[in-house]
Amino acid sequence: MVTRWIFSRRFSSQIQHSFVTTPIFYVNAAPHIGHLYSAVIADAIHRFNQITRPAESGDCFLSTGTDEHGLKIQQAAIKHSTSTEDYCDTISTKYRELFGRFQIDYSRFIRTTDMDHRQAVQAFWRSLAASDSIYSASYSGWYCVPDETFLTDSQLKENEHGEKCSLESGHPVEWTEEENYMFRLSHYQDDVRHWVKGLEGRRIQPDKFGRILLDWLEEPLPDISISRPMNRVSWGVPVPSDPSQSVYVWLDALVNYLTVAGYPKESFRTRWPPTVQVLGKDILKFHGIYWPAFLLAAQIEPPRQLLVHSHWTVDNQKMSKSKQNVVDPNERAELYTYEGLRYFLLREGVAHSDGNYSDTKVLRILNSELADTLGNLLSRCCGKALNAESIFPAVDREALDALKEIDATKRMLEALEEMPDKASSHYKNYNFYLVVDTIVHLLHTANNFFETTAPWKLKKSDNPADRAKLNTILSVTMEVLRQAGIAAQPIVPGLSKQLLDKLQIVPTARRWNDLQVSFRTQDAPLAQDECILFRRIMPPAQKTDPDQSRSEKRPTKKKKQAA
């Protein structure tokens, strides 16, 4: 057994790289909004690391992909009257296309059917066997095919028909007896507990999920099955020493993180361990107990941190096929745009509690914050009405000093000064909704500054002092927009790029250390592209039914005004 001394001394190197992972997604069905949520969280972390880490600190790597083995995939392919290979190709392609549309900047999209992954799984199996962590035994228990896992009696319940099913998922179970290879999970219980408590108590985030793991670890861990008979589950990686058995799908899937790092080549250690692994709360036990135990048995350092997120309900109901309320991200993005839906997920989602998806809420937030607060401010600064020369003007020092006497200016400059440190802290704690709160607060102060100083009145004046004041108001507001654009890159990379391109901020000046107040000393041209950053979204009913009566339109109008 790996001792705590080995764990703490051998696995204590200072990590210089950034290695972020999503779970790999099971291809039994097309992707939904929950899968996308995992991906945009991981991508936001990855993008933040890219703009904050110095180049000499090592590379930034993001992995995602699809989990394609197991009995459930065999059954899904049969149900769709296609070969298992073609079925996996079709669903995996849907994930890759989805992530492309939502700008998930992955470094590797892995499939568990990839040849290098098969080699990694078999090498990892041999490593476990060499540590005497595997033995053969007859195994019997309740198996849940949809969840691809064996369940104990305490994990079962009876449904309304008196049939046994999973307590957590509600999926049916079947009694299974077979010869399997078992992993000595019980040998690593103390070391897994020690790992969970590490990193000064921040190993598992949010804290509530660390407490859940420690509660589970209070009970003795049973040894677990890590193989299935090939005659039952042929769609999998063969056990290297026994081709009559296939590697259990969850062990196979977890090894993907090693595969993308280059395992079993020794050079994989230059990227290993992952700095943060993003996962949903439903797979916490696999990543928080089984995964570190497997790695410790193989003398490989476990991940540095797990970020566990909760799920999404839809109009306060659990998302499920039976309720026909599964949210298709591609479909909703046709109305809300890909950037808009990405913004909503990171703006509304909180890791520790389930989020609630509501079309009404999406519409309200995107119109209020992206169209009105951000987009409209940029349009007013860049539009011909106030900025006929289409420039990012220089600041006049006398005009700025006069503006600083106004309370609205003071509040804006204070928010501008505080924003980088506040946003950075929230990014590092994975509180993306607080990042957005911070940026939106800054934009609100800028809008208030703009309204208070009323530059449209100055536009009518021929006085050179008024002209200098007008340009200074525009320039200071554009400085706020520049900083908001840089800080929002991990949240909405496409919109941020569009904004920064409009302001002609060169790509090399979009890093976190460029978030320092820097007022222009000379005029600079703006890009000539149209400056409508995000168009207001009209509710579908208004688009499809233009002949609505006047009285029927009134509730929608009120709702729009409230937004």
XYZ file of C-alpha atoms in Angstrom:
563
model
C 0.000 0.000 0.000
C 1.169 3.540 -0.761
C 2.048 5.162 2.541
C 1.290 8.742 3.475
C 5.019 9.410 3.608
C 5.449 8.408 -0.022
C 2.335 10.338 -0.996
C 3.345 13.578 0.688
C 7.028 13.484 -0.202
C 7.013 11.977 -3.674
C 3.968 13.875 -4.885
C 4.879 17.368 -3.738
C 6.456 18.954 -6.806
C 5.565 22.538 -7.661
C 3.261 22.517 -10.696
C 4.376 24.921 -13.413
C 1.938 23.969 -16.139
C -1.818 24.402 -16.602
C -3.651 21.172 -17.402
C -7.452 21.391 -17.284
C -9.814 18.541 -18.142
C -13.503 18.034 -18.725
C -15.021 14.626 -18.118
C -15.282 12.659 -21.328
C -18.910 12.445 -22.368
C -20.773 9.198 -22.828
C -22.036 8.760 -26.387
C -25.325 7.037 -25.560
C -27.205 10.184 -26.664
C -26.676 13.595 -28.259
C -25.142 16.363 -26.099
C -27.363 18.572 -23.948
C -26.874 21.751 -21.967
C -25.387 19.906 -18.954
C -22.535 18.555 -21.091
C -21.923 22.020 -22.501
C -21.840 23.471 -18.991
C -18.918 21.219 -18.003
C -17.086 22.257 -21.150
C -17.562 26.032 -20.809
C -16.440 25.926 -17.152
C -13.240 24.116 -18.105
C -12.714 26.413 -21.086
C -13.129 29.545 -18.936
C -10.490 28.246 -16.504
C -8.190 27.373 -19.402
C -8.599 30.772 -21.088
C -8.016 32.611 -17.817
C -4.792 30.642 -17.333
C -3.737 31.504 -20.878
C -3.985 35.270 -20.328
C -2.584 35.329 -16.789
C 0.333 32.899 -16.783
C 3.751 34.096 -17.983
C 4.986 32.223 -21.038
C 7.958 30.771 -19.150
C 5.657 29.053 -16.614
C 4.761 26.272 -19.052
C 2.022 25.545 -21.528
C -1.744 25.558 -21.042
C -3.570 22.394 -22.029
C -7.290 21.593 -22.115
C -8.643 18.129 -22.852
C -12.146 16.895 -23.574
C -13.646 14.062 -25.564
C -16.029 11.129 -25.667
C -16.365 7.888 -23.701
C -17.347 5.227 -26.234
C -17.087 1.787 -24.658
C -19.447 -0.319 -22.581
C -22.653 -2.328 -22.682
C -24.871 0.740 -22.939
C -23.152 1.797 -26.170
C -23.585 -1.690 -27.621
C -27.298 -1.506 -26.840
C -27.674 2.058 -28.181
C -26.092 1.058 -31.507
C -28.483 -1.882 -31.837
C -31.432 0.377 -31.021
C -30.374 2.752 -33.821
C -29.835 -0.132 -36.286
C -26.221 0.735 -36.934
C -22.761 -0.634 -36.199
C -21.184 0.306 -32.889
C -18.346 2.059 -34.687
C -20.655 4.163 -36.867
C -22.864 5.026 -33.906
C -19.866 6.259 -31.882
C -18.539 8.235 -34.855
C -21.885 10.010 -35.264
C -22.353 11.024 -31.622
C -18.698 11.920 -31.062
C -18.834 14.213 -34.101
C -21.851 15.991 -32.564
C -19.811 16.777 -29.456
C -16.851 18.004 -31.471
C -19.086 20.245 -33.585
C -20.907 21.593 -30.515
C -17.660 22.493 -28.785
C -16.402 24.182 -31.930
C -19.495 26.385 -32.136
C -19.180 27.393 -28.479
C -15.445 28.110 -28.860
C -14.180 25.422 -26.477
C -10.443 25.871 -27.003
C -9.434 22.259 -26.405
C -5.906 21.041 -27.039
C -6.962 17.407 -27.483
C -10.325 15.831 -28.199
C -9.860 12.248 -27.120
C -12.010 9.263 -27.980
C -11.664 6.077 -25.953
C -11.601 4.224 -29.264
C -8.331 5.998 -30.183
C -5.418 3.598 -30.565
C -3.099 5.489 -28.196
C -5.802 5.316 -25.520
C -6.167 1.561 -25.885
C -2.395 1.254 -25.384
C -2.519 3.533 -22.337
C -5.346 1.535 -20.722
C -3.480 -1.728 -21.135
C -0.235 -0.213 -19.820
C -2.102 1.188 -16.811
C -3.699 -2.213 -16.144
C -0.261 -3.831 -16.123
C 0.930 -1.169 -13.672
C -1.973 -1.949 -11.326
C -1.263 -5.650 -11.606
C 2.430 -5.081 -10.823
C 1.450 -3.376 -7.570
C -0.587 -6.456 -6.551
C -3.761 -4.367 -6.613
C -5.713 -6.752 -8.863
C -7.085 -10.221 -8.163
C -9.610 -12.536 -9.805
C -12.864 -13.460 -8.078
C -16.453 -14.472 -8.635
C -18.595 -11.394 -8.331
C -22.315 -10.954 -7.924
C -24.366 -7.833 -7.409
C -26.915 -5.415 -8.775
C -25.711 -3.863 -12.035
C -27.177 -0.707 -13.548
C -26.652 -0.723 -17.311
C -27.564 2.977 -17.926
C -25.108 4.061 -15.212
C -22.541 1.347 -16.104
C -21.928 0.543 -12.436
C -22.529 -2.047 -9.731
C -24.591 -0.811 -6.784
C -24.751 -1.851 -3.142
C -28.029 -2.448 -1.314
C -27.770 0.995 0.291
C -27.685 2.540 -3.206
C -30.974 0.917 -4.248
C -34.656 1.725 -3.900
C -37.905 0.315 -5.222
C -39.810 2.218 -7.904
C -43.580 2.506 -8.129
C -43.745 -0.935 -9.752
C -41.862 -2.588 -6.905
C -38.734 -3.041 -9.029
C -35.244 -2.366 -7.744
C -33.525 0.678 -9.218
C -30.704 3.103 -8.504
C -31.414 5.390 -5.559
C -29.631 8.309 -7.281
C -30.591 7.997 -10.957
C -33.771 5.912 -10.760
C -32.461 3.654 -13.522
C -33.317 -0.085 -13.316
C -30.793 -2.641 -12.098
C -30.316 -6.329 -12.834
C -28.735 -9.075 -10.745
C -25.417 -10.095 -12.273
C -23.071 -12.987 -11.446
C -19.778 -13.305 -13.267
C -16.038 -13.886 -13.009
C -14.303 -10.523 -12.780
C -11.007 -8.947 -11.890
C -11.235 -6.933 -8.695
C -9.286 -3.902 -7.526
C -8.135 -3.735 -3.893
C -9.817 -0.397 -3.228
C -9.859 -1.082 0.504
C -6.039 -0.941 0.579
C -6.012 2.695 -0.477
C -8.770 4.119 1.697
C -6.494 5.969 4.122
C -4.385 7.409 1.308
C -7.421 8.603 -0.613
C -8.736 10.272 2.551
C -5.337 11.931 3.014
C -5.432 13.159 -0.594
C -8.971 14.566 -0.251
C -7.900 16.602 2.779
C -4.848 18.019 0.979
C -4.083 21.326 -0.720
C -4.946 23.126 2.515
C -8.498 21.843 2.371
C -9.092 23.070 -1.192
C -8.566 19.764 -2.975
C -12.263 19.376 -3.759
C -14.223 22.494 -4.706
C -16.775 23.590 -3.634
C -16.152 22.465 -0.041
C -19.510 20.686 0.260
C -18.373 17.992 -2.171
C -15.183 17.422 -0.195
C -17.335 16.859 2.876
C -19.466 14.384 0.921
C -16.357 12.429 -0.060
C -15.089 12.360 3.517
C -18.492 11.081 4.685
C -18.269 8.250 2.158
C -14.729 7.501 3.319
C -15.942 7.023 6.885
C -17.397 3.670 5.817
C -15.112 0.777 4.785
C -14.590 0.786 1.023
C -15.375 -2.518 -0.704
C -13.090 -3.848 -3.409
C -14.539 -3.112 -6.836
C -14.887 -4.948 -10.111
C -12.683 -3.555 -12.886
C -13.494 -5.964 -15.718
C -16.479 -7.582 -17.474
C -16.610 -10.894 -19.362
C -15.954 -10.260 -23.050
C -19.009 -12.345 -23.964
C -21.162 -9.756 -22.151
C -19.287 -6.562 -22.965
C -17.267 -7.035 -26.128
C -17.166 -3.314 -26.941
C -14.193 -2.405 -24.767
C -10.449 -2.706 -24.281
C -9.336 -6.325 -23.716
C -7.567 -7.067 -20.432
C -3.938 -7.491 -21.573
C -3.349 -10.742 -19.668
C -6.796 -12.241 -20.298
C -8.609 -11.580 -23.603
C -11.749 -13.246 -22.222
C -12.284 -10.074 -20.151
C -12.720 -6.424 -21.156
C -11.611 -3.514 -18.985
C -14.512 -2.036 -17.008
C -15.768 1.092 -18.761
C -15.094 3.458 -15.855
C -11.454 2.415 -15.449
C -11.072 2.696 -19.209
C -12.654 6.168 -19.217
C -10.628 7.580 -16.327
C -7.351 6.639 -18.003
C -8.172 9.136 -20.780
C -6.613 11.872 -18.641
C -3.331 9.971 -18.664
C -3.592 9.283 -22.383
C -3.847 12.966 -23.329
C -0.787 13.682 -21.163
C 1.233 11.152 -23.208
C 1.130 8.098 -20.915
C 2.728 5.547 -20.849
C 5.718 7.452 -22.228
C 7.733 8.782 -19.302
C 7.496 12.266 -20.785
C 3.838 12.375 -19.693
C 5.077 13.550 -16.272
C 6.028 16.941 -17.740
C 2.298 17.661 -18.066
C 1.024 15.532 -15.187
C -0.848 15.952 -12.846
C -3.947 17.844 -13.983
C -4.159 21.204 -12.232
C -7.957 21.036 -12.116
C -10.440 18.420 -13.309
C -13.986 19.641 -13.969
C -16.816 17.149 -13.412
C -20.483 16.902 -12.572
C -21.589 15.907 -9.080
C -23.074 12.632 -10.380
C -19.589 11.255 -11.086
C -17.945 12.484 -7.878
C -17.329 9.010 -6.434
C -15.560 7.819 -9.588
C -13.244 10.851 -9.682
C -12.928 11.480 -5.947
C -12.387 7.917 -4.690
C -11.750 5.392 -7.465
C -9.541 7.630 -9.621
C -7.042 8.707 -6.931
C -6.951 5.127 -5.626
C -6.095 3.786 -9.101
C -3.372 6.402 -9.512
C -1.859 5.810 -6.076
C -1.744 2.073 -6.792
C 0.133 2.850 -10.023
C 2.534 5.207 -8.180
C 1.230 8.203 -10.132
C 0.312 11.499 -8.508
C -3.441 12.144 -8.319
C -4.919 15.370 -9.748
C -4.161 18.566 -7.917
C -7.786 19.675 -7.647
C -11.329 18.641 -8.563
C -13.960 21.237 -9.426
C -17.383 19.649 -9.006
C -20.437 21.365 -10.416
C -24.127 20.783 -9.873
C -26.773 20.166 -12.520
C -29.345 22.188 -14.430
C -33.063 21.972 -13.961
C -35.469 23.338 -16.572
C -38.197 25.632 -15.275
C -37.501 24.113 -11.833
C -37.962 20.523 -13.067
C -35.310 17.844 -13.445
C -34.139 17.579 -17.032
C -35.091 14.213 -18.543
C -36.093 12.625 -21.841
C -39.385 11.405 -20.371
C -40.415 14.973 -19.555
C -39.252 16.105 -22.998
C -37.510 19.090 -21.437
C -33.911 18.319 -22.389
C -32.352 21.579 -23.596
C -30.537 21.231 -26.923
C -27.753 23.875 -26.930
C -27.656 24.103 -30.728
C -31.383 24.732 -30.920
C -31.393 27.427 -28.210
C -28.319 29.098 -29.701
C -30.290 29.774 -32.889
C -32.277 32.281 -30.839
C -29.783 33.375 -28.183
C -26.506 32.980 -30.139
C -23.631 30.743 -29.066
C -21.922 33.539 -27.158
C -25.181 34.490 -25.477
C -25.916 30.962 -24.242
C -22.336 30.517 -23.085
C -22.620 33.800 -21.160
C -25.877 32.700 -19.535
C -24.453 29.368 -18.323
C -21.419 30.969 -16.701
C -23.391 33.951 -15.448
C -26.197 31.930 -13.818
C -24.506 28.655 -12.900
C -23.117 28.145 -9.403
C -21.082 25.040 -8.678
C -22.533 24.231 -5.272
C -26.235 24.223 -6.251
C -28.359 23.213 -9.223
C -29.024 26.015 -11.701
C -32.418 26.636 -13.238
C -32.664 27.101 -16.985
C -35.519 29.327 -18.102
C -36.002 30.886 -21.533
C -37.551 33.915 -19.859
C -34.460 34.346 -17.705
C -32.066 33.896 -20.639
C -33.896 36.550 -22.641
C -33.948 39.012 -19.755
C -30.259 38.634 -18.883
C -28.915 38.766 -22.428
C -30.972 41.807 -23.401
C -30.233 43.650 -20.172
C -26.513 42.943 -19.859
C -25.087 42.106 -23.282
C -27.343 44.214 -25.504
C -28.165 47.211 -23.297
C -25.385 47.529 -20.722
C -22.403 46.449 -22.854
C -23.430 46.617 -26.500
C -25.294 49.894 -26.305
C -22.422 51.609 -24.482
C -19.979 50.585 -27.210
C -22.388 51.708 -29.936
C -22.831 55.129 -28.356
C -19.085 55.662 -28.049
C -18.318 54.544 -31.581
C -21.389 55.748 -33.465
C -21.279 58.659 -35.907
C -23.638 60.746 -33.763
C -20.956 61.373 -31.113
C -17.821 60.098 -32.804
C -17.964 61.238 -36.414
C -14.218 60.736 -36.882
C -14.447 57.125 -35.619
C -11.491 57.432 -33.248
C -10.377 56.316 -29.807
C -9.644 59.903 -28.769
C -6.909 61.245 -26.538
C -7.750 62.376 -23.014
C -7.507 66.086 -22.267
C -5.995 66.372 -18.766
C -7.851 69.556 -17.825
C -11.148 68.053 -18.937
C -10.396 64.851 -17.007
C -9.573 66.787 -13.841
C -12.887 68.599 -14.135
C -14.771 65.351 -14.725
C -13.159 63.826 -11.621
C -15.059 66.306 -9.503
C -18.310 64.565 -10.484
C -19.504 61.753 -8.203
C -20.433 59.524 -11.169
C -16.850 59.796 -12.441
C -15.412 58.975 -9.032
C -17.601 55.855 -8.726
C -16.621 54.686 -12.197
C -12.884 55.207 -11.702
C -13.050 53.458 -8.327
C -14.803 50.465 -9.913
C -12.254 50.501 -12.740
C -9.360 50.451 -10.266
C -10.875 47.572 -8.259
C -12.107 45.396 -11.116
C -8.898 43.496 -12.074
C -8.089 42.221 -8.562
C -11.712 41.375 -7.774
C -12.262 39.559 -11.075
C -8.960 37.696 -10.733
C -9.883 36.459 -7.259
C -13.280 35.256 -8.485
C -11.725 33.477 -11.482
C -9.258 31.688 -9.204
C -12.131 30.537 -6.991
C -14.148 29.416 -10.054
C -16.943 31.857 -9.200
C -17.672 32.940 -12.753
C -20.974 34.536 -11.817
C -19.075 36.890 -9.495
C -16.622 37.697 -12.284
C -19.590 38.767 -14.396
C -21.090 40.691 -11.463
C -17.832 42.623 -11.148
C -17.610 43.443 -14.854
C -21.290 44.354 -15.150
C -21.018 46.609 -12.089
C -18.158 48.452 -13.789
C -20.222 48.787 -16.971
C -23.181 50.102 -14.989
C -20.987 52.814 -13.469
C -19.731 53.679 -16.957
C -23.278 53.959 -18.279
C -24.178 56.186 -15.332
C -21.089 58.315 -16.025
C -22.112 58.609 -19.664
C -25.669 59.641 -18.798
C -24.521 62.106 -16.129
C -21.963 63.873 -18.320
C -24.370 63.950 -21.317
C -21.808 64.084 -24.156
C -24.581 64.566 -26.735
C -25.067 68.069 -25.364
C -21.385 68.858 -25.828
C -21.569 67.668 -29.431
C -23.706 70.730 -30.255
C -21.081 73.169 -28.971
C -18.382 74.892 -31.037
C -16.337 75.641 -27.912
C -12.913 73.878 -28.048
C -13.149 73.151 -24.301
C -16.458 71.354 -24.823
C -14.953 69.412 -27.727
C -12.043 68.342 -25.467
C -14.487 67.339 -22.761
C -16.569 65.300 -25.234
C -13.501 63.430 -26.473
C -12.361 62.817 -22.907
C -15.742 61.329 -21.962
C -15.591 59.043 -24.997
C -11.992 58.049 -24.299
C -12.514 57.282 -20.609
C -15.596 55.225 -21.463
C -13.656 53.314 -24.110
C -10.946 52.602 -21.527
C -13.629 50.972 -19.376
C -14.773 48.951 -22.393
C -11.173 47.926 -23.159
C -10.682 46.575 -19.665
C -14.106 44.904 -19.616
C -13.269 43.232 -22.932
C -9.955 41.861 -21.642
C -11.446 40.617 -18.366
C -14.422 38.964 -20.093
C -12.346 36.951 -22.578
C -12.653 33.659 -20.643
C -16.434 34.142 -20.362
C -17.336 35.338 -23.885
C -14.227 35.024 -26.076
C -16.066 35.865 -29.300
C -17.774 39.017 -28.044
C -14.604 40.140 -26.294
C -12.614 39.735 -29.486
C -15.221 41.705 -31.427
C -15.126 44.516 -28.849
C -11.321 44.660 -28.647
C -11.007 44.462 -32.424
C -13.359 47.451 -32.706
C -11.158 49.425 -30.313
C -8.074 48.307 -32.299
C -6.443 46.667 -29.283
C -3.694 44.463 -30.695
C -3.770 40.756 -29.686
C -0.516 41.077 -27.735
C -2.122 43.737 -25.493
C -5.020 41.563 -24.292
C -3.396 39.803 -21.366
C -4.337 40.209 -17.713
C -1.356 42.417 -16.944
C -2.722 44.875 -19.520
C -5.524 45.665 -17.060
C -3.955 48.868 -15.876
C -5.661 52.217 -16.302
C -4.018 53.771 -19.319
C -5.628 56.881 -20.756
C -4.885 57.684 -24.387
C -2.403 60.485 -25.038
C -3.145 60.664 -28.760
C -6.034 59.851 -31.063
C -6.154 56.385 -32.623
C -8.508 55.135 -35.342
C -11.248 52.619 -34.550
C -11.920 49.649 -36.773
C -14.464 50.440 -39.459
C -16.618 47.369 -38.785
C -20.196 47.794 -37.621
C -20.236 48.383 -33.871
C -23.437 46.552 -32.909
C -21.938 44.081 -30.458
C -25.062 42.169 -29.391
C -28.513 42.747 -30.834
C -31.541 42.690 -28.585
C -33.396 39.393 -28.836
C -37.137 39.452 -29.431
C -39.246 36.698 -27.854
C -40.167 34.021 -30.416
C -43.907 34.824 -30.117
C -43.279 38.363 -31.327
C -41.315 37.105 -34.292
C -43.710 34.413 -35.444
C -47.028 36.128 -34.752
C -46.864 39.745 -35.982
C -50.662 39.992 -36.114
C -51.099 39.644 -32.361
C -53.739 41.957 -30.992
C -52.659 45.107 -29.209
C -53.871 43.776 -25.870
C -51.921 40.536 -26.267
C -48.718 42.465 -26.852
C -48.906 44.483 -23.654
C -47.611 41.786 -21.210
C -44.600 41.156 -23.443
C -43.886 44.873 -23.611
C -43.988 45.184 -19.838
C -41.676 42.214 -19.490
C -39.232 43.790 -21.918
C -39.251 47.053 -20.002
C -38.626 45.182 -16.748
C -35.562 43.614 -18.297
